[in-house]
Coordinates of C-alpha atoms and ligand atoms in Angstrom, one line a residue:
X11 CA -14.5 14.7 15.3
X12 CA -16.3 13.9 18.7
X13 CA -15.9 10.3 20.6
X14 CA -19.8 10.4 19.8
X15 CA -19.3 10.9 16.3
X16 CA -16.7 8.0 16.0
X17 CA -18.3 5.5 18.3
X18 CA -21.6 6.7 16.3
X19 CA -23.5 7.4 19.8
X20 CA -24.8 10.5 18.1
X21 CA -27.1 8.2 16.1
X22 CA -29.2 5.6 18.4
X23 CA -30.7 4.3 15.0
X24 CA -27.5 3.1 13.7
X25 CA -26.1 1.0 16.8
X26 CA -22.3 1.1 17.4
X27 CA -20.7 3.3 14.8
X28 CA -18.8 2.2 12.1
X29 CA -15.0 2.0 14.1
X30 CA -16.7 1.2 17.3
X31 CA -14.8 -2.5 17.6
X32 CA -11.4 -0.9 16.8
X33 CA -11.7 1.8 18.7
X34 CA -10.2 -0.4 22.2
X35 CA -6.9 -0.8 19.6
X36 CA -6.3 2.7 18.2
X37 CA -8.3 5.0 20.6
X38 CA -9.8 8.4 19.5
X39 CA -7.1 10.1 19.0
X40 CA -6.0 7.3 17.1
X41 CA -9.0 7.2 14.6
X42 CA -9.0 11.1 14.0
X43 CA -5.1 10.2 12.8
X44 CA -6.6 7.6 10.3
X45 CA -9.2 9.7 9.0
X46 CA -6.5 13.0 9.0
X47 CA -4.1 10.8 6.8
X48 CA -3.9 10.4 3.2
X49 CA -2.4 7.5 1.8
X50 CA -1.0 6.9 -1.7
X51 CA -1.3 3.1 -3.1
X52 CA 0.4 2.7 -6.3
X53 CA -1.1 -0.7 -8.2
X54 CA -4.1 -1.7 -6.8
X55 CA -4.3 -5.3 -8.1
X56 CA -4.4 -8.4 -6.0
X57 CA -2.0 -6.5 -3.1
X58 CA -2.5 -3.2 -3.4
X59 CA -5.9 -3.3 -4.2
X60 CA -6.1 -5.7 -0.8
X61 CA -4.3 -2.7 1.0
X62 CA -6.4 -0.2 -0.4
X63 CA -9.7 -1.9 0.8
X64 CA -8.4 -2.1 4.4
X65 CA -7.6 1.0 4.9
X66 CA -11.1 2.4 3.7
X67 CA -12.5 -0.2 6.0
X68 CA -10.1 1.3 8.9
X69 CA -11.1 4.8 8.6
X70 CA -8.3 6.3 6.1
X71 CA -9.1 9.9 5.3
X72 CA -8.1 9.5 1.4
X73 CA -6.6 7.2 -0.5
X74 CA -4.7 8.2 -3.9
X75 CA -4.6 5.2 -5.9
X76 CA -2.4 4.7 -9.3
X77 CA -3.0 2.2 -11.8
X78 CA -2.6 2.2 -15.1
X79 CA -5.4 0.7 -17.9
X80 CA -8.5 -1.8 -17.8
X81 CA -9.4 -4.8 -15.7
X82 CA -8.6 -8.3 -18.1
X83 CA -10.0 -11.8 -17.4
X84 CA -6.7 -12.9 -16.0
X85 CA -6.9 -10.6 -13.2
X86 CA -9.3 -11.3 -11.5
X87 CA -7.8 -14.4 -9.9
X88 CA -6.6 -11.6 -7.2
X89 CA -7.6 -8.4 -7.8
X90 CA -11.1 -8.3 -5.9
X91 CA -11.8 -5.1 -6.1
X92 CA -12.9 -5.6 -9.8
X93 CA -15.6 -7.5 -11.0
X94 CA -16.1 -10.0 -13.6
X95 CA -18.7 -7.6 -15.6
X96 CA -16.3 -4.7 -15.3
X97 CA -13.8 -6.2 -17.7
X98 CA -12.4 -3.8 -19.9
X99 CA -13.1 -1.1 -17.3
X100 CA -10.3 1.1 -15.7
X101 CA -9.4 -0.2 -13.2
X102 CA -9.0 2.8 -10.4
X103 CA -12.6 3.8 -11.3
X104 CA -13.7 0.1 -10.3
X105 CA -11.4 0.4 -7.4
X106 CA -13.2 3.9 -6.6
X107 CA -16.6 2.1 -6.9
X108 CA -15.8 -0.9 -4.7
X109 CA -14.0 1.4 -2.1
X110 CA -16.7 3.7 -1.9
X111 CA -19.4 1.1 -1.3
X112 CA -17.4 -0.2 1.4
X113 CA -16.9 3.0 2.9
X114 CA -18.5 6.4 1.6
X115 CA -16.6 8.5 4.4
X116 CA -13.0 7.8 2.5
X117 CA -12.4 10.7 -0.2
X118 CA -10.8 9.1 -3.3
X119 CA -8.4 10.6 -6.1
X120 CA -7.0 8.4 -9.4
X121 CA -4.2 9.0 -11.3
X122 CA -4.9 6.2 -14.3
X123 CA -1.7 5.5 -15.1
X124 CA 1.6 4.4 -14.4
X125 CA 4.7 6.0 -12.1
X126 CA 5.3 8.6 -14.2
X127 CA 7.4 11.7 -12.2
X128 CA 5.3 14.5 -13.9
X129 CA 2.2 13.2 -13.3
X130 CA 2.7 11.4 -9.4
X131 CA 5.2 13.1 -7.9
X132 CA 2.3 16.2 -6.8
X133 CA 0.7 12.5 -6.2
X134 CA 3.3 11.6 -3.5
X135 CA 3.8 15.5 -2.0
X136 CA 0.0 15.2 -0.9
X137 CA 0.4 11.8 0.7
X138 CA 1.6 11.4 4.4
X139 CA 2.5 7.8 3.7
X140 CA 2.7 6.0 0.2
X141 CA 2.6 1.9 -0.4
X142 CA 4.5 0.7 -3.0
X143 CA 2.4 -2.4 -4.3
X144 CA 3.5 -1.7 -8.0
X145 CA 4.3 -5.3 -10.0
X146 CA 7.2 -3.8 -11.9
X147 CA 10.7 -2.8 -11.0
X148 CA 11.2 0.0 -12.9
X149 CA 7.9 1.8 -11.2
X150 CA 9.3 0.4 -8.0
X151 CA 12.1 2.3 -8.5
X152 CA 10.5 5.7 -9.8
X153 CA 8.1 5.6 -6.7
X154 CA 11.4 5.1 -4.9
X155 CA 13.1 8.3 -6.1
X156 CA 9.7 10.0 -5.6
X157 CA 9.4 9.3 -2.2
X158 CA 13.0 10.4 -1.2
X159 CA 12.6 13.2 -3.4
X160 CA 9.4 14.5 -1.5
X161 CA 10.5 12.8 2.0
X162 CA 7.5 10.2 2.1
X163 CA 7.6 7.0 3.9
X164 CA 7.4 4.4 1.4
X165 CA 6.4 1.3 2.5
X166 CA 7.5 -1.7 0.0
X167 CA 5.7 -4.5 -0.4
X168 CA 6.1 -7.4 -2.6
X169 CA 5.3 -10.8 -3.3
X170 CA 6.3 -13.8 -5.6
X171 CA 5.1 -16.7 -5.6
X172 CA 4.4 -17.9 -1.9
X173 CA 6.6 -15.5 -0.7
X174 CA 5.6 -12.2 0.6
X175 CA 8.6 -9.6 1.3
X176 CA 8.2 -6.1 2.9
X177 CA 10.2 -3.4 4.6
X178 CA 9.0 0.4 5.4
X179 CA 11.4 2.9 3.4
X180 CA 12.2 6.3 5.7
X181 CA 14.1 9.1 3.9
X182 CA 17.1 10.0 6.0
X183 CA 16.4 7.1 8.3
X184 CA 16.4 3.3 6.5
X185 CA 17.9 1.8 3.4
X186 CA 16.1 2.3 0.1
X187 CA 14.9 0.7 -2.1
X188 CA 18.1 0.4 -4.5
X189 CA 20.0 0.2 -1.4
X190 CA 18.0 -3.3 -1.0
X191 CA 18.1 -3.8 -4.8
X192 CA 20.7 -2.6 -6.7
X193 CA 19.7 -4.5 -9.5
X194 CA 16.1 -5.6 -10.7
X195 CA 16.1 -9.6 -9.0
X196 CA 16.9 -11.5 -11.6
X197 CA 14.0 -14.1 -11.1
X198 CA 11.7 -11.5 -11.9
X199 CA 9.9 -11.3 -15.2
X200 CA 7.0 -8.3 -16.2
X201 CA 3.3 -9.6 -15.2
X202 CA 5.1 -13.2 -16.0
X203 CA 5.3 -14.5 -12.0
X204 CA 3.0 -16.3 -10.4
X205 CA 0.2 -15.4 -8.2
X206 CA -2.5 -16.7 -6.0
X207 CA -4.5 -14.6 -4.6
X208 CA -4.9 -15.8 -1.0
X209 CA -1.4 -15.0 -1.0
X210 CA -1.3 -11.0 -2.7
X211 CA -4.6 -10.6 -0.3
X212 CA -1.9 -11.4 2.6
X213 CA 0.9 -9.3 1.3
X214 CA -1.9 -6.4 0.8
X215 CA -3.7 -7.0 4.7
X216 CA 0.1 -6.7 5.8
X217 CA 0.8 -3.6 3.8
X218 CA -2.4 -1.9 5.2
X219 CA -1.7 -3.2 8.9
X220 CA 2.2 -1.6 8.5
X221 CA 0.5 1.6 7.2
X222 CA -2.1 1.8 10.1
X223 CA 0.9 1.0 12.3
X224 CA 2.7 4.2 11.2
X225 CA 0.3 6.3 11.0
X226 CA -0.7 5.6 14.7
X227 CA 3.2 5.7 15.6
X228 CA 3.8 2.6 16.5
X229 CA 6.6 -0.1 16.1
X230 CA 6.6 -1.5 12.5
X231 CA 9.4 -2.4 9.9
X232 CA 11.3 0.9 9.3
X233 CA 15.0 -1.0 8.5
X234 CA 14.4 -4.3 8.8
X235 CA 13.1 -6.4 6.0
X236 CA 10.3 -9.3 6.8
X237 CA 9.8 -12.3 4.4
X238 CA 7.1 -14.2 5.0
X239 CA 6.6 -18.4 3.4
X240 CA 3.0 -18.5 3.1
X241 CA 3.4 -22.2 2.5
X242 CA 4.6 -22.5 6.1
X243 CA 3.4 -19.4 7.9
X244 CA 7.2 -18.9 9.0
X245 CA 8.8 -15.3 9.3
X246 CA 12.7 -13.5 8.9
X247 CA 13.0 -10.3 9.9
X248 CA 16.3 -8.7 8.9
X249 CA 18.0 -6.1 9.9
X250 CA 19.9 -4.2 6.7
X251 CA 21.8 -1.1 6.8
X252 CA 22.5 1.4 4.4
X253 CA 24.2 1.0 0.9
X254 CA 27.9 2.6 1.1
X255 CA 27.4 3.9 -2.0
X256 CA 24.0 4.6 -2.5
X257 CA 23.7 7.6 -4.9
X258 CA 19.9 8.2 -3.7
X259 CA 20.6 7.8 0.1
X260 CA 23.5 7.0 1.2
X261 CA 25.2 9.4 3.5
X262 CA 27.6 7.1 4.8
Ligands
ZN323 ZN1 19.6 4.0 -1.0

């Protein structure tokens, strides 16, 4: 890729190209990284599917996306990359449509359904960097196992309620995820928590700003783990270190 082709100099018709007011933030060699990388986003509802749709905006080379079945009414409080006629569609073709329109460049692949092993873990050895945006525990964990298993970043994201919690998961480097969570949290409850969308779009522009962040190597939340109160806008950042006994990771 030239600097003509990203800033789109090479066609006068089209003014500045389509990266051209990012490119003072990531550079060129910056941008060629984004569109080299392949990112896997498991769940692409209200925060994934938020994550997804920046990173085709920013330039991501592919996206994998895994989500299992069809777009329902009650979804679409959040998930905006489906649309009210596509109800009883699947849901990573409408994903694939709405990404695509957005940004042709961004090569797309779908695995339509959930964390299985068999059927993501080729999934996760493809990706260079996956999100975890998945609203289950038990996936969580699977994706987890994957990712250490295959040596992928995982970058966890979560939200409940107005809180938004997120820490970057590096094999050999940070905690897990069971490291963090031994246990499934006991406030949680399958597709029973609450959600408002202004809030999983936050959780999901923060997801694909920590990806970006990565993939351009800079600072970002490897071993620490940020909770965010939407309510107030305040922040914690953590430090946390390694589960003694830690059957996936731990080495100490
Ligand atoms: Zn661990």
């Amino acid at each position: 890729m030239t600097n003509n082709e990203i800033h789109g100099h090479a066609d006068p018709q089209a003014g500045a190209g389509r990266y051209f007011r990012q490119m003072d933030m990531v550079g060129v060699e910056g941008q060629a990284k984004l569109r080299n990388a392949t990112v896997l986003v498991a769940g692409v509802g209200g925060l994934g599917g938020t994550a997804a749709l920046y990173l085709a905006a920013a330039g991501i080379g592919k996206l994998i996306l895994v989500h299992e079945g069809v777009t329902v009414l009650p979804d679409l409080n959040r998930q905006i990359l489906m649309s009210t006629d596509g109800i009883g569609r699947t849901r990573v073709d409408q994903a694939t449509e709405s990404l695509s329109k957005l940004n042709p460049d961004v090569e797309i692949e779908v695995w339509n359904g959930k964390v299985e092993p068999e059927a993501v873990r080729p999934l996760v050895r493809k990706a260079d960097l996956v999100i975890d945006a998945r609203y289950d525990f038990p996936e969580r964990y699977e994706l987890n196992r994957l990712c250490l298993a295959e040596g992928k970043p995982m970058i966890e994201a979560a939200m409940y309620g107005y809180e938004i919690s997120m820490t970057t998961v590096v094999p050999g480097e940070t905690p897990c995820l069971e490291c963090l969570y031994p246990e499934s949290p006991k406030v949680w409850e399958p597709l029973g928590f609450p959600v408002l969308g202004a809030v999983s779009g936050m959780a999901g522009c923060m997801a694909s700003l920590e990806a970006i962040k990565w993939l351009l190597g800079k600072p970002g939340l490897a071993g620490k783990l940020m909770r965010f109160d939407s309510l107030t806008f305040q922040s914690v950042e953590i430090d946390v270190a390694q589960a003694p006994r830690c059957e996936l990771c731990g080495s100490l």
